[in-house]
Amino acid sequence: QVQLVESGGGLVQAGGSLRLSCVASGRTFSSYAMGWFRQAPGKEREFVTTISGSGSYIRYGDSVKGRFTISRDNAKNTVFLQMNSLKPEDTAVYYCAASTTPTSTISRYDKWGQGTQVTVSS
């Protein structure tokens, strides 16, 4: 059973950068596609990005394209989210999740971390 733990959130000024990490337990990390989602207060959970198990396929949500970069290190059971040029509207709780396929569909992810807060001040 995979367990996910995010870290790296915090408070940053607009235009700044943060790097989130998500460490997975278990020995089958490379067989999972990983995704990042976010949820702002009063809003639905939103797809941010996903990466296949090998890292060969990556997809981004329109709102973060060109600013965020997902990567993974299968030797360290870790997926990263590098966030640059942050905007106040990026403020949300960020969640990593695991799925059998890289997809933007939330219901396809059956393993979730507890989330990490990202706050971008203007």
GROMACS .gro file of C-alpha atoms in nm:
model
  122
    1GLN     CA    1   0.000   0.000   0.000
    2VAL     CA    2   0.143   0.336  -0.104
    3GLN     CA    3   0.144   0.623   0.143
    4LEU     CA    4   0.222   0.976   0.028
    5VAL     CA    5   0.368   1.264   0.228
    6GLU     CA    6   0.400   1.614   0.082
    7SER     CA    7   0.634   1.888   0.201
    8GLY     CA    8   0.774   2.219   0.085
    9GLY     CA    9   0.473   2.444   0.112
   10GLY     CA   10   0.489   2.787   0.267
   11LEU     CA   11   0.439   3.159   0.223
   12VAL     CA   12   0.598   3.332  -0.074
   13GLN     CA   13   0.561   3.667  -0.246
   14ALA     CA   14   0.414   3.692  -0.593
   15GLY     CA   15   0.678   3.618  -0.853
   16GLY     CA   16   0.863   3.386  -0.620
   17SER     CA   17   0.925   3.013  -0.635
   18LEU     CA   18   0.862   2.706  -0.424
   19ARG     CA   19   0.949   2.342  -0.469
   20LEU     CA   20   0.712   2.080  -0.336
   21SER     CA   21   0.812   1.723  -0.269
   22CYS     CA   22   0.604   1.411  -0.226
   23VAL     CA   23   0.767   1.101  -0.085
   24ALA     CA   24   0.599   0.766  -0.133
   25SER     CA   25   0.637   0.455   0.077
   26GLY     CA   26   0.649   0.110  -0.079
   27ARG     CA   27   0.857  -0.061  -0.342
   28THR     CA   28   0.639  -0.009  -0.648
   29PHE     CA   29   0.665   0.370  -0.685
   30SER     CA   30   0.787   0.356  -1.044
   31SER     CA   31   0.474   0.167  -1.147
   32TYR     CA   32   0.250   0.458  -1.047
   33ALA     CA   33   0.165   0.770  -1.237
   34MET     CA   34   0.177   1.067  -1.003
   35GLY     CA   35  -0.028   1.380  -1.005
   36TRP     CA   36  -0.044   1.713  -0.829
   37PHE     CA   37  -0.376   1.875  -0.754
   38ARG     CA   38  -0.471   2.185  -0.559
   39GLN     CA   39  -0.773   2.312  -0.375
   40ALA     CA   40  -0.837   2.672  -0.282
   41PRO     CA   41  -1.092   2.767  -0.014
   42GLY     CA   42  -1.445   2.737  -0.144
   43LYS     CA   43  -1.333   2.584  -0.473
   44GLU     CA   44  -1.322   2.236  -0.617
   45ARG     CA   45  -0.999   2.040  -0.631
   46GLU     CA   46  -0.814   2.130  -0.951
   47PHE     CA   47  -0.574   1.932  -1.167
   48VAL     CA   48  -0.224   2.080  -1.178
   49THR     CA   49  -0.001   1.823  -1.348
   50THR     CA   50   0.071   1.456  -1.391
   51ILE     CA   51   0.371   1.240  -1.482
   52SER     CA   52   0.388   0.877  -1.591
   53GLY     CA   53   0.578   0.614  -1.397
   54SER     CA   54   0.880   0.638  -1.625
   55GLY     CA   55   0.861   1.016  -1.649
   56SER     CA   56   0.822   1.001  -2.026
   57TYR     CA   57   0.472   1.151  -2.031
   58ILE     CA   58   0.386   1.480  -1.863
   59ARG     CA   59   0.078   1.697  -1.880
   60TYR     CA   60  -0.003   2.034  -1.723
   61GLY     CA   61  -0.318   2.221  -1.646
   62ASP     CA   62  -0.364   2.538  -1.848
   63SER     CA   63  -0.333   2.765  -1.547
   64VAL     CA   64   0.020   2.647  -1.461
   65LYS     CA   65   0.165   2.568  -1.802
   66GLY     CA   66   0.501   2.735  -1.852
   67ARG     CA   67   0.540   2.815  -1.481
   68PHE     CA   68   0.531   2.478  -1.304
   69THR     CA   69   0.748   2.173  -1.369
   70ILE     CA   70   0.685   1.820  -1.246
   71SER     CA   71   0.963   1.565  -1.215
   72ARG     CA   72   1.028   1.241  -1.032
   73ASP     CA   73   1.318   1.045  -0.890
   74ASN     CA   74   1.214   0.681  -0.878
   75ALA     CA   75   1.529   0.583  -0.689
   76LYS     CA   76   1.414   0.810  -0.406
   77ASN     CA   77   1.040   0.741  -0.437
   78THR     CA   78   0.985   1.112  -0.478
   79VAL     CA   79   0.791   1.339  -0.710
   80PHE     CA   80   0.861   1.711  -0.724
   81LEU     CA   81   0.667   2.019  -0.825
   82GLN     CA   82   0.881   2.321  -0.907
   83MET     CA   83   0.662   2.630  -0.902
   84ASN     CA   84   0.798   2.952  -1.052
   85SER     CA   85   0.643   3.293  -1.117
   86LEU     CA   86   0.388   3.227  -0.848
   87LYS     CA   87   0.068   3.430  -0.843
   88PRO     CA   88  -0.179   3.499  -0.560
   89GLU     CA   89  -0.429   3.278  -0.743
   90ASP     CA   90  -0.192   2.984  -0.695
   91THR     CA   91  -0.275   2.995  -0.323
   92ALA     CA   92  -0.420   2.656  -0.227
   93VAL     CA   93  -0.355   2.330  -0.051
   94TYR     CA   94  -0.148   2.116  -0.285
   95TYR     CA   95  -0.195   1.740  -0.290
   96CYS     CA   96   0.004   1.467  -0.455
   97ALA     CA   97  -0.174   1.153  -0.564
   98ALA     CA   98  -0.102   0.817  -0.726
   99SER     CA   99  -0.283   0.647  -1.009
  100THR     CA  100  -0.234   0.357  -1.248
  101THR     CA  101  -0.237   0.601  -1.539
  102PRO     CA  102  -0.131   0.965  -1.593
  103THR     CA  103  -0.455   1.153  -1.615
  104SER     CA  104  -0.621   1.479  -1.513
  105THR     CA  105  -0.928   1.291  -1.388
  106ILE     CA  106  -0.938   1.313  -1.010
  107SER     CA  107  -1.143   0.997  -0.966
  108ARG     CA  108  -0.865   0.789  -1.124
  109TYR     CA  109  -0.635   0.866  -0.830
  110ASP     CA  110  -0.691   0.637  -0.535
  111LYS     CA  111  -0.398   0.731  -0.312
  112TRP     CA  112  -0.360   1.082  -0.173
  113GLY     CA  113  -0.127   1.271   0.052
  114GLN     CA  114  -0.242   1.496   0.333
  115GLY     CA  115  -0.165   1.816   0.144
  116THR     CA  116   0.068   2.109   0.194
  117GLN     CA  117  -0.038   2.474   0.207
  118VAL     CA  118   0.099   2.721  -0.045
  119THR     CA  119   0.021   3.087   0.011
  120VAL     CA  120   0.125   3.354  -0.237
  121SER     CA  121   0.104   3.713  -0.118
  122SER     CA  122   0.054   4.005  -0.352
   0.00000   0.00000   0.00000
